[in-house]
Amino acid sequence: MEDSTKKIILQSIGVTITTIGTFGTITNHQTASADNVQDFISRVKTGVKSASTRYNTWGSVMMAQAALESGWGKSDLATQANNYFGIKGTYNGQSVTMRTAEYDANGNIYYVDAQFRKYPSPTESMNDNGSLIRNGTSWNHAFYSGSWKENAKSYQAAANALNGKYATDPGYGSKLINIIQYNKFDKVVDNVTPAKYKVGQQIQISNTANQANNYNLRRHLNWVGTVKSTSTSNSGYTYSVDYGDGTHDDKIMEQNLKSAPAAKFKTGQKVQITFNAGYETNGYPLQNRRGSVGTIKSVKIKNHDRSNYEYYISYSDGTHNDHVAEQDISSQIINIATKYKVGQQVQINSNATNEANGYNLRNHQNWIGTIRSLEKTSASNSKFAYYIDYGDGTHNDHVLEQDLKVAPAAKFKTGQQVQITFNAGYETNGYSLQNRRGAIGTIKSVKIKNHDRSNYEYYISYSDGTHNDHVAEQDISSQIINIATKYKVGQQVQINSNATNEANGYNLRNHQNWIGTIRSLEKTSASNSKFAYYVDYGDGTHNDHVLEQDLKIAPTAKFKTGQQVKIINNAGYETNGYPLQNRRGTIGTIKSVKIKNHDRSNYEYYISYSNGTHNDHVAEQDLTYDLSNNRIIVDELTSQQNKSSTFNKNSSISSDNIDNSKSSENSSTVQTSSKSSDNNIK
């Protein structure tokens, strides 16, 4: 039984791909009947043609393999599973289990049950064979490349290329050739009209193509790609085309293809970037390369705009562009010298009116910018138009050569000591500069900034560690003026009581005796003053041009933080209008002081009381304290002492001990004994 089983299995299996060998029962000559041969051909012919066309292999070799491996389609695998090549595994989840021979490490044969692929028809089995021959093994995809049609010019060469590859039998190729020749398989499947385009060939989509696989093909008209596979249909061959950028089209009819045009330029060729080049195929700007001459280092397919190829171009300075489209390259080197270069700083002429495209240029007259790109033009008297970047996000794209001149250098240099002018207003970013007037500092950096009458701005550092980052050129002087000002920025001053007008004639009388803080100063020649001052009163009001002669140093506040004071008996209202009458005679402690010009006061006080209440805006005129000993005034202490009728007998103080004359002067002082609680004034 074992020998019988062994014979049946060996005859039915033929070869298993996993063991790379053949157990065929067919000799070098035909042993099947003519009817069996015709029946075999009828069953596999369609699949062989389709698979061999798709994978560009020899159909006669595939058909001979199928006959040899399957016993002319009579093996159990062929009849039960349409598996003509003994391929193990599953196909779409389908398989059959059969007993098969294997060899151990010593070459001894043994038998196991194994799964083999079960196909719905012979066509799928032929397709798997074609895929194997075309795609090879996992470790070498070109393992069977010797049998590919582009490498094997005849079926004989293809069959012999399988020796030692597909089967270890050294006569495997000869057996296949004998089967082909005896049964004229080459006439059956090899004498078809070959596909016009081969796998691996570069082709171009016709500009009249419509659709492929029911998918719109118009978006790829004139594109160049590589044929990845072919297949047959009722109307002829169809092709799968890969465009090299991750996109592809499948089942393109032959009439929708043509041979790809060769790249216009070649590796090693010297070319020039055109003067209207925009961007590389990856979107990288190319404007700053316009007119540059370089050498092509590599070429590859890239369908982009009107180009089918892109180029890697290297320049003499060591830089390169990696994805330049064909449309942006010229082999005709144009040596027209441009007046200005990309990267150069230029200035718009003061009489410039319009760009080459008619765009208004007047609002940028005298501005300085950097050339980012250029283009050829025939407008006016210019051969080139320039893209000017002003560094602040604004630009002009088509400035004619005649409207440009070389930019003047910055007036001041890094490291130079300069002084902020006495009429400086604001930095270019709007930050106030008045409190820096007359300040001397060192320039740390310079950059283009078109602002008012300046083309540059400066970062200036001062000796106290502070700095201004955006000072316009017009607000700096290299001539250091060491005129000493009487008052400094930040100093508190008082308007004189006889002040009349500011330097600009503005009325100053309503602010006589007011106290404020100097925020900035400026030079002036008005009256007897060399400087005029901006005085801020802290309540939102200010005078901007107060002459030096109308100022004096502000008096200090009469009362200090932490001092005890008393609300006077005729106090009316706080400076914010809050009633103060109910606080008359109340004693409290000053918590804070600030400038407040109100009635006869220049300061206001925040006063806290022992019961936790407070008044926040008490004017100076409504407070008092004892100047002799800094104790609280008790206005009626003397009269209270005179009216006292009872003292403790043991008291060490009596009414006779009171010096009435001294009491009137020091009405807040009473001497009492601390020996007894009975010694209190009643």
XYZ file of C-alpha atoms in Angstrom:
682
model
C 0.000 0.000 0.000
C 2.852 2.289 0.856
C 4.569 1.747 -2.496
C 1.307 2.260 -4.332
C 0.586 5.472 -2.449
C 4.089 6.693 -3.042
C 3.798 6.097 -6.782
C 0.448 7.868 -7.039
C 1.596 10.917 -5.066
C 4.844 11.285 -6.955
C 3.074 10.990 -10.293
C 0.305 13.418 -9.308
C 2.401 16.132 -7.714
C 5.204 16.533 -10.205
C 7.116 19.422 -8.504
C 6.646 21.541 -5.373
C 8.097 25.005 -5.499
C 9.303 24.821 -1.910
C 11.671 21.931 -2.649
C 12.866 23.181 -6.054
C 12.857 19.852 -7.778
C 10.779 17.754 -10.104
C 9.210 14.369 -9.680
C 7.788 14.344 -13.210
C 6.627 11.226 -14.937
C 7.009 12.675 -18.422
C 10.088 11.708 -20.435
C 11.890 13.778 -23.002
C 9.187 12.902 -25.545
C 5.448 13.077 -25.697
C 3.825 10.192 -23.796
C 0.259 11.529 -23.595
C -2.318 10.752 -26.220
C -3.242 13.349 -28.806
C -6.668 13.769 -27.223
C -5.101 14.374 -23.861
C -2.727 16.948 -25.359
C -5.563 18.830 -27.094
C -7.674 18.699 -23.961
C -4.735 20.031 -21.934
C -4.066 22.837 -24.416
C -7.737 23.857 -24.469
C -7.803 24.151 -20.684
C -4.606 26.156 -20.158
C -4.181 28.144 -23.400
C -6.132 31.240 -22.314
C -4.400 31.433 -18.934
C -0.946 30.892 -20.466
C -1.451 33.678 -23.015
C -2.750 36.116 -20.409
C -0.035 35.413 -17.828
C 2.878 35.307 -20.269
C 1.757 38.563 -21.869
C 1.278 40.254 -18.526
C 4.688 39.268 -17.200
C 6.525 39.291 -20.548
C 7.583 35.634 -20.343
C 7.572 32.806 -22.919
C 4.126 31.204 -23.023
C 5.459 28.005 -24.633
C 7.818 27.478 -21.665
C 4.980 28.056 -19.202
C 2.729 25.587 -21.037
C 5.496 22.967 -21.132
C 6.113 23.419 -17.397
C 2.408 22.983 -16.707
C 2.356 19.746 -18.758
C 5.502 18.409 -17.111
C 4.550 19.320 -13.552
C 0.890 18.192 -13.714
C 1.139 15.061 -15.878
C -0.721 16.840 -18.646
C -3.331 18.057 -16.231
C -4.119 14.593 -14.889
C -2.539 14.980 -11.433
C -4.832 15.121 -8.433
C -3.685 18.699 -7.803
C -4.627 19.718 -11.346
C -7.978 17.947 -11.416
C -9.046 18.803 -7.853
C -7.456 22.240 -7.390
C -6.477 23.531 -10.890
C -2.934 23.627 -9.419
C -0.560 22.837 -12.326
C 2.730 23.735 -10.632
C 2.448 22.166 -7.185
C 2.488 25.534 -5.399
C 1.858 25.157 -1.673
C -0.305 27.408 0.531
C -3.740 28.913 -0.017
C -5.333 31.011 -2.744
C -8.009 33.413 -1.530
C -8.295 31.120 1.499
C -8.791 27.972 -0.590
C -6.526 24.912 -0.417
C -6.423 21.112 -0.626
C -4.402 18.769 1.577
C -2.341 16.017 -0.021
C 0.438 13.699 0.956
C 3.796 14.779 -0.446
C 7.415 13.701 -0.335
C 10.054 15.742 1.507
C 13.728 15.164 2.212
C 15.538 15.379 5.534
C 19.038 16.829 6.034
C 20.612 13.523 5.038
C 18.687 13.246 1.788
C 16.286 10.605 3.029
C 12.745 10.822 1.704
C 9.758 11.013 4.035
C 6.090 11.890 3.572
C 3.887 14.583 5.100
C 0.428 16.002 4.536
C 0.669 19.532 3.117
C -1.669 22.306 1.963
C -1.626 23.231 -1.721
C -3.294 26.212 -3.367
C -6.721 25.615 -4.831
C -7.525 27.839 -7.831
C -10.935 28.533 -9.339
C -9.550 27.880 -12.865
C -6.248 27.090 -14.615
C -5.831 30.779 -15.458
C -5.028 31.702 -11.835
C -2.454 28.904 -11.645
C -0.750 30.182 -14.814
C -0.784 33.710 -13.405
C 0.941 32.555 -10.209
C 3.663 30.908 -12.296
C 4.120 34.092 -14.345
C 4.327 36.170 -11.154
C 6.926 33.819 -9.704
C 9.095 33.960 -12.829
C 8.825 37.773 -13.049
C 9.141 38.634 -9.315
C 11.563 35.916 -8.191
C 12.162 34.943 -4.604
C 12.015 36.977 -1.421
C 15.798 37.133 -1.305
C 16.323 37.834 -5.024
C 13.567 39.357 -7.143
C 15.649 38.791 -10.301
C 16.236 35.103 -9.544
C 14.553 33.960 -12.792
C 15.477 37.041 -14.876
C 17.348 34.823 -17.337
C 14.017 33.457 -18.592
C 12.363 36.879 -19.095
C 11.625 37.708 -22.705
C 13.749 40.857 -22.628
C 16.725 38.695 -21.585
C 15.949 35.387 -23.364
C 15.641 35.879 -27.115
C 14.082 32.421 -27.643
C 12.017 29.905 -25.720
C 15.032 27.562 -25.773
C 17.134 30.160 -23.922
C 14.313 30.749 -21.466
C 13.886 27.022 -20.761
C 17.606 26.438 -20.205
C 17.757 29.468 -17.870
C 15.537 27.519 -15.440
C 18.180 24.791 -14.946
C 19.471 24.943 -11.397
C 16.954 27.683 -10.660
C 13.428 26.355 -10.958
C 14.543 22.690 -10.751
C 17.715 20.952 -9.690
C 17.367 18.468 -12.580
C 20.177 19.443 -15.010
C 18.005 18.199 -17.869
C 14.956 20.209 -16.863
C 15.391 22.755 -19.646
C 15.911 20.074 -22.281
C 12.721 18.299 -21.208
C 10.762 21.551 -21.599
C 12.271 22.234 -25.038
C 11.422 18.707 -26.258
C 7.825 19.040 -25.059
C 7.482 22.438 -26.788
C 8.930 21.241 -30.059
C 7.082 17.887 -30.097
C 3.724 19.550 -29.431
C 4.439 22.845 -31.272
C 3.548 24.921 -28.198
C 5.502 27.810 -29.675
C 2.974 27.914 -32.543
C 0.068 27.713 -30.110
C 0.986 30.544 -27.733
C 4.156 32.288 -28.976
C 3.063 33.304 -32.452
C 0.698 36.033 -31.227
C 1.353 39.651 -32.086
C 3.667 40.929 -29.360
C 2.753 43.869 -27.189
C 3.940 47.119 -28.718
C 5.457 48.311 -25.444
C 7.558 46.219 -23.092
C 7.664 46.041 -19.325
C 10.247 48.598 -18.150
C 9.854 50.771 -21.266
C 9.249 54.507 -20.898
C 6.113 55.718 -22.687
C 4.004 58.862 -22.916
C 0.233 59.236 -22.576
C -1.257 60.442 -25.853
C -2.752 63.926 -25.827
C -6.020 62.391 -27.084
C -6.297 59.730 -24.347
C -9.685 59.473 -22.718
C -9.838 56.983 -19.880
C -8.255 53.835 -18.454
C -10.036 51.262 -16.291
C -13.072 53.607 -16.453
C -10.940 56.270 -14.761
C -10.416 59.742 -16.254
C -7.072 59.868 -18.044
C -7.229 63.463 -19.252
C -5.440 64.759 -16.147
C -2.379 62.782 -17.281
C -2.294 63.759 -20.957
C 1.305 63.909 -22.267
C 2.677 62.470 -19.024
C 5.707 60.182 -19.224
C 5.852 56.957 -17.224
C 7.259 53.430 -17.103
C 5.369 50.275 -18.162
C 5.085 48.022 -15.122
C 2.950 45.234 -16.588
C 0.850 44.322 -19.625
C -2.313 42.273 -20.025
C -4.644 41.257 -22.814
C -8.232 42.221 -23.367
C -10.795 41.661 -26.106
C -9.521 44.772 -27.844
C -5.807 44.041 -27.481
C -3.141 44.826 -24.916
C -3.551 47.075 -21.891
C -0.760 48.539 -19.798
C -0.126 49.540 -16.201
C 1.977 52.727 -16.163
C 3.850 54.109 -13.148
C 4.660 57.845 -13.213
C 7.397 57.625 -10.600
C 5.773 59.966 -8.075
C 3.466 57.435 -6.437
C 0.701 57.801 -9.046
C -0.150 55.309 -11.767
C -2.823 54.366 -14.305
C -3.869 50.757 -14.971
C -5.346 49.140 -18.078
C -4.381 51.877 -20.540
C -5.201 50.861 -24.107
C -2.281 50.624 -26.533
C -3.707 53.332 -28.792
C -3.505 55.800 -25.882
C 0.261 55.422 -25.609
C 3.301 56.483 -27.584
C 7.023 56.173 -27.053
C 8.273 58.686 -24.522
C 10.291 61.613 -25.853
C 13.872 61.697 -24.655
C 14.865 64.260 -22.057
C 15.760 67.526 -23.771
C 18.996 67.922 -21.795
C 21.644 65.376 -20.821
C 23.860 64.706 -17.838
C 27.039 66.783 -18.018
C 25.459 69.458 -20.224
C 25.903 73.127 -19.310
C 22.561 74.981 -19.079
C 21.149 78.276 -17.855
C 18.118 78.886 -15.621
C 15.640 80.928 -17.676
C 14.901 84.504 -16.692
C 11.230 83.748 -16.008
C 11.789 80.590 -13.907
C 9.459 80.432 -10.923
C 9.738 77.372 -8.714
C 11.267 73.895 -8.694
C 8.912 70.921 -9.024
C 8.918 70.571 -5.214
C 7.805 74.190 -4.781
C 11.210 75.590 -3.791
C 11.732 79.173 -5.120
C 13.884 79.439 -8.231
C 13.660 83.195 -8.820
C 17.034 83.908 -7.217
C 18.654 81.533 -9.743
C 17.374 83.270 -12.863
C 20.221 83.571 -15.358
C 22.503 81.223 -13.381
C 24.648 78.819 -15.410
C 25.202 75.293 -14.093
C 25.896 71.675 -15.051
C 23.313 68.872 -15.139
C 24.268 66.050 -12.757
C 21.206 63.809 -13.127
C 17.862 63.535 -14.929
C 14.658 61.741 -13.966
C 11.016 61.595 -14.995
C 8.844 64.287 -13.408
C 5.569 65.350 -14.980
C 5.223 68.963 -13.879
C 3.389 71.736 -15.694
C 4.793 71.593 -19.250
C 7.745 69.360 -18.334
C 8.204 65.581 -18.308
C 11.647 65.597 -16.733
C 13.411 67.324 -13.856
C 17.122 68.012 -13.458
C 19.679 68.159 -10.674
C 21.863 71.191 -11.497
C 25.141 72.033 -9.792
C 26.719 75.516 -9.859
C 30.351 76.570 -9.754
C 29.990 77.969 -6.219
C 29.114 74.519 -4.869
C 25.370 75.147 -4.541
C 22.713 73.245 -6.460
C 19.027 72.935 -7.338
C 17.697 69.392 -7.206
C 14.322 69.541 -8.977
C 14.453 71.997 -11.880
C 11.703 71.433 -14.464
C 12.676 71.150 -18.131
C 10.716 74.281 -19.022
C 12.939 76.383 -16.742
C 16.220 75.427 -18.429
C 17.861 76.648 -21.627
C 20.937 75.345 -23.411
C 21.379 78.775 -24.992
C 23.553 80.694 -22.529
C 22.544 84.374 -22.505
C 25.403 86.547 -21.274
C 23.460 89.797 -20.912
C 24.982 91.589 -17.936
C 22.409 92.812 -15.455
C 23.129 96.085 -13.744
C 22.112 94.723 -10.348
C 22.516 91.245 -8.871
C 20.281 89.009 -6.785
C 21.029 89.725 -3.112
C 22.210 93.297 -3.803
C 20.776 96.234 -1.819
C 19.258 98.956 -3.980
C 17.253 102.152 -3.536
C 14.130 103.226 -5.421
C 14.780 106.472 -7.262
C 13.033 109.583 -5.958
C 11.310 110.088 -9.335
C 10.125 106.472 -9.811
C 6.442 106.266 -10.741
C 5.325 102.773 -11.745
C 6.551 99.177 -11.958
C 6.772 97.383 -15.310
C 3.245 96.009 -14.705
C 1.883 99.511 -14.014
C 1.690 99.111 -10.252
C 2.167 102.415 -8.344
C 5.744 102.879 -7.090
C 5.501 106.442 -5.747
C 4.772 105.381 -2.163
C 8.134 103.584 -2.087
C 10.310 106.347 -3.518
C 13.748 106.431 -1.813
C 13.091 103.118 -0.053
C 15.947 100.637 0.296
C 15.429 96.920 -0.327
C 17.153 93.719 -1.373
C 16.889 92.154 -4.853
C 15.398 88.651 -4.538
C 14.943 87.818 -8.235
C 14.923 89.335 -11.720
C 13.259 88.794 -15.066
C 13.795 89.918 -18.630
C 11.647 92.765 -19.877
C 11.486 95.178 -22.777
C 9.504 97.830 -20.925
C 10.732 101.422 -21.231
C 14.536 101.647 -21.282
C 15.137 98.562 -19.161
C 16.193 95.032 -20.143
C 15.406 93.620 -16.702
C 12.817 94.063 -13.970
C 13.604 93.264 -10.342
C 11.774 91.827 -7.352
C 12.619 94.096 -4.381
C 12.053 92.918 -0.799
C 11.938 95.696 1.825
C 12.407 93.374 4.793
C 9.150 94.273 6.535
C 6.858 91.982 4.548
C 6.304 94.488 1.714
C 7.823 94.242 -1.760
C 7.662 95.422 -5.365
C 7.831 92.647 -7.926
C 8.632 94.333 -11.264
C 10.829 97.392 -10.667
C 12.522 98.578 -13.842
C 16.285 98.917 -13.922
C 16.014 102.639 -14.684
C 14.156 103.209 -11.392
C 16.932 101.800 -9.212
C 20.282 102.921 -7.867
C 22.827 101.390 -5.542
C 21.646 101.792 -1.949
C 23.516 104.310 0.214
C 25.336 102.797 3.169
C 23.985 103.268 6.668
C 25.073 106.609 8.160
C 26.242 105.001 11.403
C 28.164 101.785 12.048
C 28.164 99.033 14.616
C 30.315 99.983 17.607
C 29.924 103.725 17.021
C 28.947 106.010 19.933
C 25.911 108.160 19.163
C 23.425 110.410 20.914
C 19.639 110.383 20.719
C 18.590 113.755 19.303
C 16.725 116.187 21.521
C 13.647 116.129 19.278
C 13.421 112.336 18.913
C 9.845 111.100 19.112
C 9.307 107.365 18.672
C 11.155 104.246 17.582
C 10.120 102.654 14.268
C 7.898 100.213 16.192
C 6.044 103.096 17.889
C 7.813 102.808 21.242
C 8.312 106.230 22.914
C 11.799 107.698 22.643
C 11.228 111.054 24.388
C 12.699 109.895 27.696
C 15.933 109.034 25.856
C 16.517 112.489 24.382
C 20.176 113.406 24.830
C 21.103 109.883 25.954
C 24.467 108.570 24.702
C 24.806 104.924 23.685
C 26.651 102.453 21.447
C 25.281 100.933 18.223
C 25.118 97.138 18.464
C 23.446 96.334 15.140
C 22.033 97.951 11.999
C 19.341 96.780 9.576
C 17.227 98.163 6.751
C 14.061 99.923 7.888
C 12.300 102.433 5.663
C 10.644 104.777 8.164
C 9.797 108.452 7.735
C 13.060 110.018 6.544
C 15.219 106.992 7.480
C 16.288 103.877 5.592
C 17.980 102.149 8.520
C 17.223 101.445 12.158
C 19.690 100.834 14.977
C 19.913 98.761 18.132
C 21.482 101.078 20.745
C 22.792 99.953 24.125
C 23.333 102.339 27.065
C 25.858 102.244 29.908
C 23.149 101.441 32.458
C 22.324 98.152 30.680
C 19.141 99.436 29.003
C 18.660 99.647 25.246
C 16.452 100.807 22.377
C 16.053 98.264 19.599
C 14.508 100.214 16.686
C 15.909 103.761 16.582
C 15.485 105.449 13.190
C 18.528 107.052 11.574
C 16.947 110.521 11.749
C 16.847 110.327 15.561
C 20.587 109.713 16.016
C 23.548 112.064 15.913
C 27.250 111.280 15.986
C 27.882 114.811 17.327
C 27.699 114.400 21.111
C 26.121 117.495 22.730
C 27.075 117.692 26.419
C 24.716 120.512 27.436
C 23.699 119.851 31.044
C 19.980 120.007 31.613
C 18.791 121.476 34.909
C 16.187 118.729 35.335
C 16.293 115.052 34.407
C 13.752 112.648 32.937
C 11.898 111.022 35.836
C 12.500 113.953 38.206
C 9.590 115.546 40.114
C 9.226 119.285 39.539
C 6.785 122.072 40.388
C 5.392 124.720 38.063
C 6.416 128.171 39.268
C 3.663 130.363 40.704
C 4.379 133.055 38.100
C 4.503 130.727 35.070
C 2.367 131.967 32.179
C 2.820 130.018 28.951
C 4.602 126.969 27.522
C 7.244 127.324 24.797
C 4.518 126.760 22.200
C 2.335 129.520 23.725
C -0.092 127.161 25.448
C -1.593 128.631 28.689
C 0.224 127.425 31.809
C -1.514 129.585 34.456
C -4.095 126.961 35.384
C -1.243 124.661 36.447
C 0.758 127.110 38.555
C 2.276 125.408 41.637
C 1.329 121.975 40.326
C 3.739 119.076 40.863
C 4.482 116.585 38.095
C 7.095 114.174 36.702
C 9.368 114.938 33.743
C 8.795 112.337 31.031
C 10.924 113.825 28.226
C 12.767 116.944 27.161
C 13.723 118.796 23.994
C 16.082 121.546 22.990
C 14.651 125.032 22.628
C 15.818 128.614 22.301
C 12.644 130.154 23.685
C 13.045 132.869 26.358
C 15.922 132.152 28.763
C 15.656 128.378 28.510
C 17.785 125.883 26.578
C 15.353 123.036 27.139
C 11.616 122.506 27.314
C 10.102 119.657 29.353
C 7.168 117.309 29.076
C 5.587 117.281 32.551
C 3.086 114.566 33.463
C 0.776 115.303 36.421
C -0.211 111.684 36.992
C -3.949 112.235 36.504
C -3.999 112.081 32.728
C -3.136 115.769 32.248
C 0.219 117.128 31.144
C 2.099 120.081 29.697
C 4.373 119.223 26.800
C 6.722 122.229 26.426
C 7.363 123.776 29.861
C 10.369 126.106 29.807
C 13.193 125.475 32.241
C 12.691 128.929 33.840
C 9.125 127.999 34.802
C 10.151 124.988 36.879
C 11.639 124.326 40.292
C 12.371 121.199 42.250
C 9.173 119.849 43.733
C 8.719 120.185 47.510
C 8.519 116.903 49.346
C 5.270 115.716 50.860
C 4.565 117.237 54.301
C 3.666 113.883 55.812
C 5.354 110.505 55.498
C 4.293 106.882 55.333
C 3.854 105.436 58.844
C 3.194 108.813 60.440
C 0.150 109.399 62.692
C -2.004 112.314 61.588
C -5.358 113.815 62.382
C -8.134 114.909 60.036
C -8.605 118.646 60.674
C -11.895 119.894 62.068
C -12.892 121.781 58.912
C -12.024 119.017 56.405
C -14.581 118.815 53.569
C -13.998 116.199 50.847
C -11.346 113.826 49.573
C -9.715 114.645 46.209
C -12.124 112.229 44.513
C -15.120 114.069 45.998
C -15.881 111.530 48.723
C -17.241 113.255 51.948
C -14.713 113.682 54.752
C -16.862 115.537 57.317
C -17.595 112.407 59.351
C -13.853 111.893 59.804
C -13.102 115.310 61.335
C -10.829 114.920 64.362
C -10.155 111.244 63.582
C -6.604 109.975 64.138
C -5.050 107.536 61.622
C -1.802 106.250 60.113
C -0.489 107.146 56.640
C -0.052 104.043 54.478
C 0.944 105.653 51.155
C 1.545 109.024 49.481
C 1.271 110.120 45.856
C 1.212 113.300 43.804
C -2.217 114.890 43.494
C -2.616 118.535 42.565
C -5.882 119.469 44.295
C -6.944 122.878 45.642
C -4.022 123.956 47.896
C -2.455 120.466 47.979
C 0.146 118.727 45.803
C -0.119 115.318 47.454
C -2.845 112.985 48.646
C -2.657 110.285 51.328
C -4.076 106.856 52.017
C -4.968 106.829 55.752
C -5.897 103.749 57.768
C -7.777 103.916 61.095
C -7.578 101.669 64.157
C -11.073 100.295 63.502
C -10.012 98.887 60.109
C -11.583 101.637 57.980
C -9.654 104.014 55.724
C -9.739 107.056 53.451
C -7.820 106.690 50.207
C -7.521 110.227 48.808
C -7.069 112.748 51.652
C -5.565 116.050 50.501
C -2.530 117.411 52.372
C -4.462 120.529 53.456
C -6.876 118.382 55.453
C -4.218 116.828 57.772
C -2.291 118.075 60.840
C 0.213 116.859 63.446
C 2.297 118.283 66.416
C 5.521 119.706 64.989
C 7.286 119.787 68.431
C 7.119 116.141 69.359
C 5.338 114.423 66.451
C 2.408 113.449 68.687
C -1.266 113.922 67.965
C -2.735 117.379 68.618
C -5.499 117.344 71.147
C -7.108 120.757 70.646
C -9.067 120.926 73.798
C -6.691 119.118 76.206
C -6.042 122.226 78.341
C -9.701 122.985 78.881
C -10.355 119.353 79.670
C -7.593 119.396 82.317
C -8.906 122.627 83.906
C -12.379 121.232 84.136
C -11.205 117.966 85.730
C -12.569 117.984 89.281
C -11.475 114.638 90.628
C -8.074 113.014 91.030
C -7.143 109.957 93.047
C -5.701 110.911 96.414
C -2.680 108.683 95.892
C -2.000 110.216 92.520
C 1.473 111.588 92.048
C -0.033 114.300 89.856
C -2.394 117.056 90.899
C -3.855 120.040 89.190
C -1.170 122.143 90.914
C 1.485 120.293 88.926
C 0.117 121.495 85.670
C 2.047 124.378 84.155
C -0.739 126.253 82.404
C 1.646 128.234 80.269
C 3.417 125.124 79.064
C 0.122 123.364 78.634
C -0.979 125.912 76.088
C 2.192 125.295 74.116
C 2.302 121.567 74.508
C -1.367 120.890 74.763
C -0.909 117.277 73.844
C 1.402 116.438 76.814
C 0.126 115.294 80.168
C 2.305 113.808 82.880
C 0.664 110.969 84.707
C 1.817 108.350 87.143
C 1.905 104.733 86.149
C 1.846 103.454 89.734
C -1.909 103.178 90.144
C -4.911 102.800 87.896
C -6.558 105.515 89.989
C -4.128 108.126 88.662
C -6.068 108.670 85.429
C -7.536 111.978 84.410
C -11.279 111.904 84.950
